[in-house]
Amino acid sequence: MGVVLTTILLCQALFGTGEAPVWFILAVSLWLWFTVLFANFCRSDGGRARKSTGGIAAQFRREMNAKKLDQPESGDQYLSGPSSVVPASALTRGDVVLVEAGDFIPCDGEVIQVSPR
């Protein structure tokens, strides 16, 4: 809205009936047009970047595996209990997953136990 108003004021100043000097209104108008165009460019570029990273994240989510504990219990049984390797996309709420050093965390969740090993 301000861009349109300053452009109208610039036209008015060019015909000699403006209240401010032409150079000042021209500088403000150019600055506002620059910010509008730059903001539109950033918004469109950001949307493209979001779509491309979303596809990469979905690809990792499909290909990642998790060590799901078959019989989750408390204590040190987490480390010695039987586990099976399942796709991360097959995990559901309430599943207990074993993550060891160097493993990727396959999903969002809550840390139940930390081992010093």
PDB file of C-alpha atoms in Angstrom:
ATOM      1  CA  MET A   1       0.000   0.000   0.000  1.00  0.00           C
ATOM      2  CA  GLY A   2       2.850   2.372   0.839  1.00  0.00           C
ATOM      3  CA  VAL A   3       4.522   1.651  -2.489  1.00  0.00           C
ATOM      4  CA  VAL A   4       1.450   2.721  -4.414  1.00  0.00           C
ATOM      5  CA  LEU A   5       1.043   5.848  -2.292  1.00  0.00           C
ATOM      6  CA  THR A   6       4.670   6.956  -2.724  1.00  0.00           C
ATOM      7  CA  THR A   7       4.478   6.289  -6.471  1.00  0.00           C
ATOM      8  CA  ILE A   8       1.401   8.525  -6.676  1.00  0.00           C
ATOM      9  CA  LEU A   9       3.206  11.179  -4.612  1.00  0.00           C
ATOM     10  CA  LEU A  10       6.202  10.877  -6.960  1.00  0.00           C
ATOM     11  CA  CYS A  11       4.000  11.522  -9.981  1.00  0.00           C
ATOM     12  CA  GLN A  12       2.454  14.481  -8.185  1.00  0.00           C
ATOM     13  CA  ALA A  13       5.918  15.869  -7.352  1.00  0.00           C
ATOM     14  CA  LEU A  14       7.100  15.435 -10.946  1.00  0.00           C
ATOM     15  CA  PHE A  15       4.269  17.702 -12.129  1.00  0.00           C
ATOM     16  CA  GLY A  16       5.298  20.349  -9.610  1.00  0.00           C
ATOM     17  CA  THR A  17       2.526  20.095  -7.014  1.00  0.00           C
ATOM     18  CA  GLY A  18       4.291  17.856  -4.501  1.00  0.00           C
ATOM     19  CA  GLU A  19       5.012  18.786  -0.898  1.00  0.00           C
ATOM     20  CA  ALA A  20       8.484  17.176  -0.725  1.00  0.00           C
ATOM     21  CA  PRO A  21      11.466  17.309  -3.079  1.00  0.00           C
ATOM     22  CA  VAL A  22      11.323  14.935  -6.021  1.00  0.00           C
ATOM     23  CA  TRP A  23      14.641  13.271  -5.126  1.00  0.00           C
ATOM     24  CA  PHE A  24      13.379  12.367  -1.637  1.00  0.00           C
ATOM     25  CA  ILE A  25      10.104  10.849  -2.827  1.00  0.00           C
ATOM     26  CA  LEU A  26      11.970   9.015  -5.607  1.00  0.00           C
ATOM     27  CA  ALA A  27      14.449   7.543  -3.091  1.00  0.00           C
ATOM     28  CA  VAL A  28      11.675   6.390  -0.739  1.00  0.00           C
ATOM     29  CA  SER A  29       9.618   4.974  -3.597  1.00  0.00           C
ATOM     30  CA  LEU A  30      12.560   3.050  -5.075  1.00  0.00           C
ATOM     31  CA  TRP A  31      13.468   1.693  -1.648  1.00  0.00           C
ATOM     32  CA  LEU A  32       9.896   0.460  -1.052  1.00  0.00           C
ATOM     33  CA  TRP A  33       9.667  -1.126  -4.516  1.00  0.00           C
ATOM     34  CA  PHE A  34      12.994  -2.881  -3.892  1.00  0.00           C
ATOM     35  CA  THR A  35      11.813  -4.328  -0.575  1.00  0.00           C
ATOM     36  CA  VAL A  36       8.502  -5.525  -2.079  1.00  0.00           C
ATOM     37  CA  LEU A  37      10.230  -7.247  -4.997  1.00  0.00           C
ATOM     38  CA  PHE A  38      12.945  -8.743  -2.771  1.00  0.00           C
ATOM     39  CA  ALA A  39      10.358 -10.066  -0.291  1.00  0.00           C
ATOM     40  CA  ASN A  40       8.385 -11.726  -3.094  1.00  0.00           C
ATOM     41  CA  PHE A  41      11.556 -13.313  -4.473  1.00  0.00           C
ATOM     42  CA  CYS A  42      12.555 -14.645  -1.044  1.00  0.00           C
ATOM     43  CA  ARG A  43       9.087 -16.035  -0.397  1.00  0.00           C
ATOM     44  CA  SER A  44       9.007 -17.902  -3.717  1.00  0.00           C
ATOM     45  CA  ASP A  45      12.570 -19.168  -3.314  1.00  0.00           C
ATOM     46  CA  GLY A  46      11.901 -20.292   0.269  1.00  0.00           C
ATOM     47  CA  GLY A  47       8.875 -22.289  -0.835  1.00  0.00           C
ATOM     48  CA  ARG A  48      10.964 -24.068  -3.450  1.00  0.00           C
ATOM     49  CA  ALA A  49      13.678 -24.851  -0.889  1.00  0.00           C
ATOM     50  CA  ARG A  50      11.105 -26.157   1.594  1.00  0.00           C
ATOM     51  CA  LYS A  51       9.646 -28.507  -1.002  1.00  0.00           C
ATOM     52  CA  SER A  52      13.063 -29.860  -1.986  1.00  0.00           C
ATOM     53  CA  THR A  53      14.170 -30.536   1.606  1.00  0.00           C
ATOM     54  CA  GLY A  54      10.809 -32.070   2.425  1.00  0.00           C
ATOM     55  CA  GLY A  55      11.352 -34.612  -0.331  1.00  0.00           C
ATOM     56  CA  ILE A  56      14.813 -35.465   0.977  1.00  0.00           C
ATOM     57  CA  ALA A  57      13.502 -35.873   4.521  1.00  0.00           C
ATOM     58  CA  ALA A  58      10.725 -38.159   3.301  1.00  0.00           C
ATOM     59  CA  GLN A  59      13.282 -40.244   1.415  1.00  0.00           C
ATOM     60  CA  PHE A  60      15.400 -40.697   4.562  1.00  0.00           C
ATOM     61  CA  ARG A  61      12.317 -41.535   6.584  1.00  0.00           C
ATOM     62  CA  ARG A  62      11.407 -44.304   4.133  1.00  0.00           C
ATOM     63  CA  GLU A  63      14.891 -45.805   3.944  1.00  0.00           C
ATOM     64  CA  MET A  64      15.876 -45.629   7.621  1.00  0.00           C
ATOM     65  CA  ASN A  65      15.667 -48.718   9.820  1.00  0.00           C
ATOM     66  CA  ALA A  66      15.115 -48.914  13.569  1.00  0.00           C
ATOM     67  CA  LYS A  67      15.965 -51.523  16.217  1.00  0.00           C
ATOM     68  CA  LYS A  68      12.552 -52.091  17.766  1.00  0.00           C
ATOM     69  CA  LEU A  69      12.607 -53.936  21.074  1.00  0.00           C
ATOM     70  CA  ASP A  70      10.306 -56.955  21.008  1.00  0.00           C
ATOM     71  CA  GLN A  71       9.737 -57.099  24.774  1.00  0.00           C
ATOM     72  CA  PRO A  72      10.386 -53.639  26.228  1.00  0.00           C
ATOM     73  CA  GLU A  73      11.001 -53.761  29.962  1.00  0.00           C
ATOM     74  CA  SER A  74      12.689 -51.405  32.382  1.00  0.00           C
ATOM     75  CA  GLY A  75      16.247 -51.515  33.658  1.00  0.00           C
ATOM     76  CA  ASP A  76      19.226 -53.043  31.861  1.00  0.00           C
ATOM     77  CA  GLN A  77      16.954 -55.431  29.973  1.00  0.00           C
ATOM     78  CA  TYR A  78      16.685 -52.733  27.298  1.00  0.00           C
ATOM     79  CA  LEU A  79      20.237 -53.459  26.200  1.00  0.00           C
ATOM     80  CA  SER A  80      20.038 -57.246  26.385  1.00  0.00           C
ATOM     81  CA  GLY A  81      16.414 -57.753  25.260  1.00  0.00           C
ATOM     82  CA  PRO A  82      15.555 -59.184  21.844  1.00  0.00           C
ATOM     83  CA  SER A  83      15.116 -56.658  19.089  1.00  0.00           C
ATOM     84  CA  SER A  84      14.177 -56.740  15.441  1.00  0.00           C
ATOM     85  CA  VAL A  85      15.109 -54.388  12.622  1.00  0.00           C
ATOM     86  CA  VAL A  86      12.029 -52.712  11.152  1.00  0.00           C
ATOM     87  CA  PRO A  87      11.561 -49.772   8.768  1.00  0.00           C
ATOM     88  CA  ALA A  88      11.246 -46.463  10.592  1.00  0.00           C
ATOM     89  CA  SER A  89       7.972 -45.803   8.764  1.00  0.00           C
ATOM     90  CA  ALA A  90       6.466 -48.879  10.481  1.00  0.00           C
ATOM     91  CA  LEU A  91       7.003 -47.466  13.983  1.00  0.00           C
ATOM     92  CA  THR A  92       3.900 -46.474  15.914  1.00  0.00           C
ATOM     93  CA  ARG A  93       3.214 -44.620  19.131  1.00  0.00           C
ATOM     94  CA  GLY A  94       4.402 -46.621  22.139  1.00  0.00           C
ATOM     95  CA  ASP A  95       7.143 -48.570  20.341  1.00  0.00           C
ATOM     96  CA  VAL A  96      10.476 -48.726  22.170  1.00  0.00           C
ATOM     97  CA  VAL A  97      13.552 -48.328  19.985  1.00  0.00           C
ATOM     98  CA  LEU A  98      17.185 -49.060  20.846  1.00  0.00           C
ATOM     99  CA  VAL A  99      19.616 -46.367  19.650  1.00  0.00           C
ATOM    100  CA  GLU A 100      23.319 -47.115  20.093  1.00  0.00           C
ATOM    101  CA  ALA A 101      26.378 -44.950  19.487  1.00  0.00           C
ATOM    102  CA  GLY A 102      26.647 -44.009  15.819  1.00  0.00           C
ATOM    103  CA  ASP A 103      22.990 -44.804  15.037  1.00  0.00           C
ATOM    104  CA  PHE A 104      20.595 -42.312  13.547  1.00  0.00           C
ATOM    105  CA  ILE A 105      17.514 -41.533  15.600  1.00  0.00           C
ATOM    106  CA  PRO A 106      14.683 -42.934  13.454  1.00  0.00           C
ATOM    107  CA  CYS A 107      11.756 -40.911  14.813  1.00  0.00           C
ATOM    108  CA  ASP A 108      10.604 -38.335  17.328  1.00  0.00           C
ATOM    109  CA  GLY A 109      10.278 -39.686  20.819  1.00  0.00           C
ATOM    110  CA  GLU A 110      11.179 -39.619  24.461  1.00  0.00           C
ATOM    111  CA  VAL A 111      14.412 -40.873  26.008  1.00  0.00           C
ATOM    112  CA  ILE A 112      13.557 -43.593  28.526  1.00  0.00           C
ATOM    113  CA  GLN A 113      17.008 -44.721  29.634  1.00  0.00           C
ATOM    114  CA  VAL A 114      20.591 -43.670  29.001  1.00  0.00           C
ATOM    115  CA  SER A 115      23.440 -46.120  29.374  1.00  0.00           C
ATOM    116  CA  PRO A 116      27.079 -45.073  29.971  1.00  0.00           C
ATOM    117  CA  ARG A 117      28.350 -47.704  27.559  1.00  0.00           C
TER     118      ARG A 117
END
